[in-house]
Short mmCIF file of C-alpha atoms in Angstrom, two decimals:
data_model
loop_
_atom_site.label_atom_id
_atom_site.label_comp_id
_atom_site.label_asym_id
_atom_site.label_seq_id
_atom_site.Cartn_x
_atom_site.Cartn_y
_atom_site.Cartn_z
CA MET A 16 100.99 191.37 58.00
CA SER A 17 99.53 189.76 54.89
CA ARG A 18 101.68 188.31 52.14
CA THR A 19 100.80 186.79 48.81
CA PRO A 20 100.65 183.00 48.31
CA LYS A 21 104.04 183.27 46.64
CA GLY A 22 105.44 184.44 49.98
CA GLN A 23 103.73 181.43 51.57
CA ARG A 24 102.56 183.20 54.68
CA ALA A 25 98.86 183.66 55.30
CA SER A 26 97.35 186.73 56.88
CA LEU A 27 95.26 186.45 60.02
CA ASP A 28 92.08 186.97 58.02
CA LYS A 29 92.76 183.40 56.82
CA GLN A 30 91.88 183.51 53.14
CA PRO A 31 91.65 179.83 52.08
CA HIS A 32 93.99 180.16 49.08
CA GLU A 33 96.64 181.83 51.26
CA VAL A 34 96.39 179.19 53.99
CA ALA A 35 96.56 176.36 51.43
CA ALA A 36 99.60 177.93 49.73
CA MET A 37 101.32 178.43 53.07
CA PHE A 38 100.87 174.78 54.03
CA ASP A 39 101.95 173.66 50.56
CA GLY A 40 105.19 175.49 51.31
CA VAL A 41 105.86 173.69 54.60
CA ALA A 42 104.71 170.21 53.55
CA ALA A 43 108.15 168.74 52.82
CA ARG A 44 109.40 168.97 56.42
CA TYR A 45 106.14 169.62 58.26
CA ASP A 46 106.14 166.52 60.47
CA LEU A 47 109.80 166.99 61.48
CA ALA A 48 109.29 170.67 62.22
CA ASN A 49 106.28 169.96 64.42
CA THR A 50 108.19 167.41 66.46
CA VAL A 51 111.17 169.73 66.96
CA LEU A 52 109.13 172.86 67.71
CA SER A 53 106.91 171.03 70.21
CA PHE A 54 109.89 169.31 71.90
CA GLY A 55 108.35 165.97 70.91
CA GLN A 56 105.01 166.71 72.59
CA ASP A 57 103.12 166.38 69.28
CA ARG A 58 103.18 162.59 69.60
CA SER A 59 101.56 162.62 73.04
CA TRP A 60 98.96 165.16 71.83
CA ARG A 61 97.98 162.83 68.98
CA ARG A 62 97.67 159.89 71.35
CA ALA A 63 95.55 161.94 73.75
CA THR A 64 93.29 162.96 70.88
CA ARG A 65 92.78 159.33 69.87
CA VAL A 66 91.97 158.37 73.45
CA ALA A 67 89.49 161.26 73.76
CA ILE A 68 87.73 160.25 70.53
CA ASP A 69 87.67 156.61 71.70
CA PRO A 70 87.34 155.16 68.19
CA ARG A 71 86.19 151.56 68.07
CA PRO A 72 86.70 148.91 65.40
CA GLY A 73 84.17 149.54 62.67
CA ASP A 74 83.65 153.23 63.53
CA ARG A 75 83.90 155.76 60.73
CA VAL A 76 86.09 158.67 61.85
CA LEU A 77 86.79 161.88 59.92
CA ASP A 78 90.04 163.78 60.54
CA VAL A 79 89.65 167.32 59.17
CA GLY A 80 92.77 169.39 58.53
CA ALA A 81 94.66 166.11 58.42
CA GLY A 82 97.69 167.50 56.61
CA THR A 83 100.12 164.68 55.89
CA GLY A 84 97.85 162.15 57.60
CA VAL A 85 99.99 161.52 60.67
CA SER A 86 96.96 162.15 62.91
CA THR A 87 94.72 160.03 60.66
CA GLU A 88 97.18 157.15 60.91
CA GLU A 89 97.12 157.45 64.69
CA LEU A 90 93.31 157.13 64.67
CA ALA A 91 93.47 154.07 62.42
CA HIS A 92 95.56 152.21 65.01
CA SER A 93 92.29 151.69 66.92
CA GLY A 94 90.82 149.56 64.13
CA ALA A 95 88.39 152.28 63.07
CA TYR A 96 88.07 153.40 59.46
CA ALA A 97 89.74 156.80 59.58
CA VAL A 98 89.77 159.17 56.60
CA GLY A 99 91.64 162.47 56.43
CA ALA A 100 90.64 165.63 54.59
CA ASP A 101 92.72 168.74 53.95
CA LEU A 102 92.68 171.85 51.77
CA SER A 103 96.41 171.76 50.99
CA LEU A 104 97.30 169.52 48.06
CA GLY A 105 100.97 169.81 48.96
CA MET A 106 100.33 168.34 52.39
CA LEU A 107 98.19 165.56 50.92
CA TYR A 108 100.85 164.66 48.34
CA ALA A 109 103.50 164.51 51.07
CA GLY A 110 101.21 162.33 53.16
CA LYS A 111 100.48 159.96 50.29
CA ARG A 112 104.20 159.40 49.76
CA ARG A 113 104.73 158.51 53.42
CA ARG A 114 101.43 156.83 54.29
CA SER A 115 100.11 155.22 51.14
CA ARG A 116 97.51 153.15 53.02
CA VAL A 117 95.92 156.13 54.80
CA PRO A 118 92.89 157.50 52.89
CA LEU A 119 93.49 161.22 52.36
CA LEU A 120 91.10 163.42 50.39
CA ALA A 121 91.09 167.03 49.25
CA GLY A 122 88.34 168.86 51.07
CA ASP A 123 87.38 172.29 52.37
CA ALA A 124 86.34 172.22 56.04
CA LEU A 125 83.55 174.66 55.20
CA ARG A 126 82.10 172.39 52.49
CA LEU A 127 82.99 168.81 53.31
CA PRO A 128 82.40 166.30 50.48
CA PHE A 129 80.38 163.92 52.65
CA ALA A 130 76.68 163.24 53.19
CA ASP A 131 74.84 164.15 56.37
CA ALA A 132 75.46 161.88 59.38
CA SER A 133 78.27 159.97 57.61
CA PHE A 134 80.61 159.57 60.60
CA ASP A 135 80.56 158.21 64.12
CA ALA A 136 83.21 160.70 65.20
CA VAL A 137 84.97 163.76 63.79
CA THR A 138 88.10 165.55 64.87
CA ILE A 139 90.12 168.57 63.84
CA SER A 140 93.65 169.06 65.17
CA PHE A 141 95.57 172.35 64.99
CA ALA A 142 93.48 173.48 62.01
CA LEU A 143 90.33 175.14 63.37
CA ARG A 144 92.18 178.40 63.99
CA ASN A 145 93.36 178.41 60.35
CA VAL A 146 89.89 178.69 58.79
CA ASN A 147 88.16 182.00 58.13
CA ASP A 148 84.90 180.95 59.84
CA ALA A 149 85.48 178.56 62.74
CA ASP A 150 81.83 178.60 63.78
CA ALA A 151 80.71 177.52 60.30
CA VAL A 152 83.27 174.71 60.36
CA LEU A 153 81.94 173.48 63.72
CA ARG A 154 78.43 173.43 62.21
CA GLU A 155 79.71 171.58 59.14
CA LEU A 156 81.38 168.99 61.37
CA ALA A 157 78.04 168.54 63.14
CA ARG A 158 76.31 168.06 59.79
CA VAL A 159 78.47 165.08 58.79
CA THR A 160 78.28 163.45 62.25
CA ARG A 161 75.47 161.09 63.23
CA PRO A 162 73.28 162.01 66.24
CA GLY A 163 75.13 160.89 69.35
CA GLY A 164 78.45 160.99 67.49
CA ARG A 165 81.57 162.51 68.97
CA LEU A 166 83.70 165.59 68.32
CA VAL A 167 87.22 166.29 69.55
CA VAL A 168 88.97 169.56 68.79
CA CYS A 169 92.70 169.51 69.51
CA GLU A 170 94.05 173.04 69.36
CA PHE A 171 96.61 175.35 70.86
CA SER A 172 95.15 177.22 73.81
CA THR A 173 96.00 179.36 76.84
CA PRO A 174 98.37 178.07 79.54
CA VAL A 175 96.66 178.24 82.92
CA ASN A 176 99.70 179.19 85.02
CA PRO A 177 100.46 182.93 84.60
CA ALA A 178 104.24 182.53 84.91
CA PHE A 179 104.33 179.65 82.45
CA ARG A 180 102.02 181.58 80.12
CA THR A 181 104.51 184.48 80.02
CA VAL A 182 107.39 182.13 79.17
CA TYR A 183 105.31 180.33 76.55
CA LEU A 184 104.24 183.52 74.79
CA SER A 185 107.84 184.67 74.69
CA TYR A 186 108.81 181.35 73.08
CA LEU A 187 106.03 181.70 70.52
CA MET A 188 106.94 185.18 69.38
CA ARG A 189 110.75 185.09 69.73
CA SER A 190 112.24 181.61 69.90
CA LEU A 191 109.84 179.63 67.71
CA PRO A 192 110.52 181.60 64.50
CA ALA A 193 114.26 181.27 65.12
CA VAL A 194 114.02 177.50 65.60
CA ALA A 195 111.76 177.24 62.54
CA ARG A 196 114.48 178.80 60.40
CA ALA A 197 116.68 175.80 61.20
CA VAL A 198 114.17 173.01 60.62
CA SER A 199 111.34 174.23 58.38
CA SER A 200 111.20 174.46 54.60
CA ASN A 201 109.28 177.74 55.05
CA PRO A 202 110.06 179.42 58.40
CA ASP A 203 107.97 182.47 57.48
CA ALA A 204 104.85 180.35 57.88
CA TYR A 205 105.65 179.77 61.54
CA VAL A 206 105.51 183.49 62.25
CA TYR A 207 101.88 183.38 61.11
CA LEU A 208 101.26 180.22 63.16
CA ALA A 209 102.60 181.91 66.30
CA GLU A 210 100.43 184.97 65.67
CA SER A 211 97.35 182.82 65.07
CA ILE A 212 97.89 180.99 68.37
CA ARG A 213 98.04 184.27 70.29
CA ALA A 214 94.82 185.45 68.62
CA TRP A 215 92.89 182.23 69.34
CA PRO A 216 90.17 182.18 72.08
CA ASN A 217 90.87 180.56 75.43
CA GLN A 218 89.34 177.32 76.65
CA PRO A 219 85.97 178.61 77.99
CA ALA A 220 85.44 180.86 74.95
CA LEU A 221 86.03 178.01 72.50
CA ALA A 222 83.75 175.72 74.55
CA ALA A 223 80.94 178.27 74.20
CA ARG A 224 81.41 178.39 70.44
CA VAL A 225 81.35 174.60 70.17
CA GLY A 226 78.09 174.48 72.12
CA ALA A 227 76.53 177.18 69.95
CA ALA A 228 77.29 175.13 66.81
CA GLY A 229 74.99 172.23 67.68
CA TRP A 230 77.14 170.18 70.04
CA GLY A 231 76.19 169.15 73.56
CA GLY A 232 78.04 168.05 76.68
CA VAL A 233 81.02 170.25 75.87
CA ALA A 234 84.05 169.76 78.10
CA TRP A 235 87.77 170.27 77.76
CA ARG A 236 91.02 168.86 79.08
CA ASN A 237 94.29 170.78 79.18
CA LEU A 238 97.47 169.19 77.87
CA THR A 239 100.97 170.44 78.67
CA GLY A 240 99.61 172.97 81.13
CA GLY A 241 97.11 174.40 78.67
CA VAL A 242 99.49 174.87 75.72
CA VAL A 243 97.00 172.55 74.01
CA ALA A 244 93.39 171.83 74.94
CA LEU A 245 91.15 168.95 73.88
CA HIS A 246 87.52 170.05 73.58
CA ARG A 247 85.07 167.12 73.53
CA ALA A 248 81.37 167.19 72.65
CA THR A 249 78.50 165.03 71.42
CA ARG A 250 76.27 165.61 68.40
CA GLU A 251 72.80 166.57 69.62
#
């Protein structure tokens, strides 16, 4: 299942250099591919994430795994100061070309380059499952968030309707790679992404892990029938 960075597909053990190389390879058409593969739902997921975070003018918000900064730009529409961080330089370069006013920084989610309690809110969208220690990342997000600050995790999850879940899993493993070949600059990467979604814990299991990492009041909301879930929590 594993390939070298040259092949631009990470293995499910999620070595950071492999994941970064894989996302470098999809950066050129990443935003377009996401919109096509999600049937345009990615826009509504970003809006729902912003609403769940509830950023206010003057808030400092950190967007981890920001990629090209499209999610960071969405957060900035609230008037908050939103900064994005990502491990993939290719994604950051693509984002800088398209969104020159959005602050995007190179940063490892396991070792964020920020002081303790630097942010009023933190979020990570579609990136937590791509790290090799999700629990450590959740603790690191807690470290850089002030007491009482907010966390929102937007991530693919488990559809709640059994019939829909069967159709969705079939799309992930069969149709999605085929569509990716038409729209992505590196369709191989989307085979990994489909596999990583199937391997990811369901909503209650992720909620338990968020709570164990130093966050309180954990709750979640399903989007698109549970294809995506927003997990919300408060820094204790």
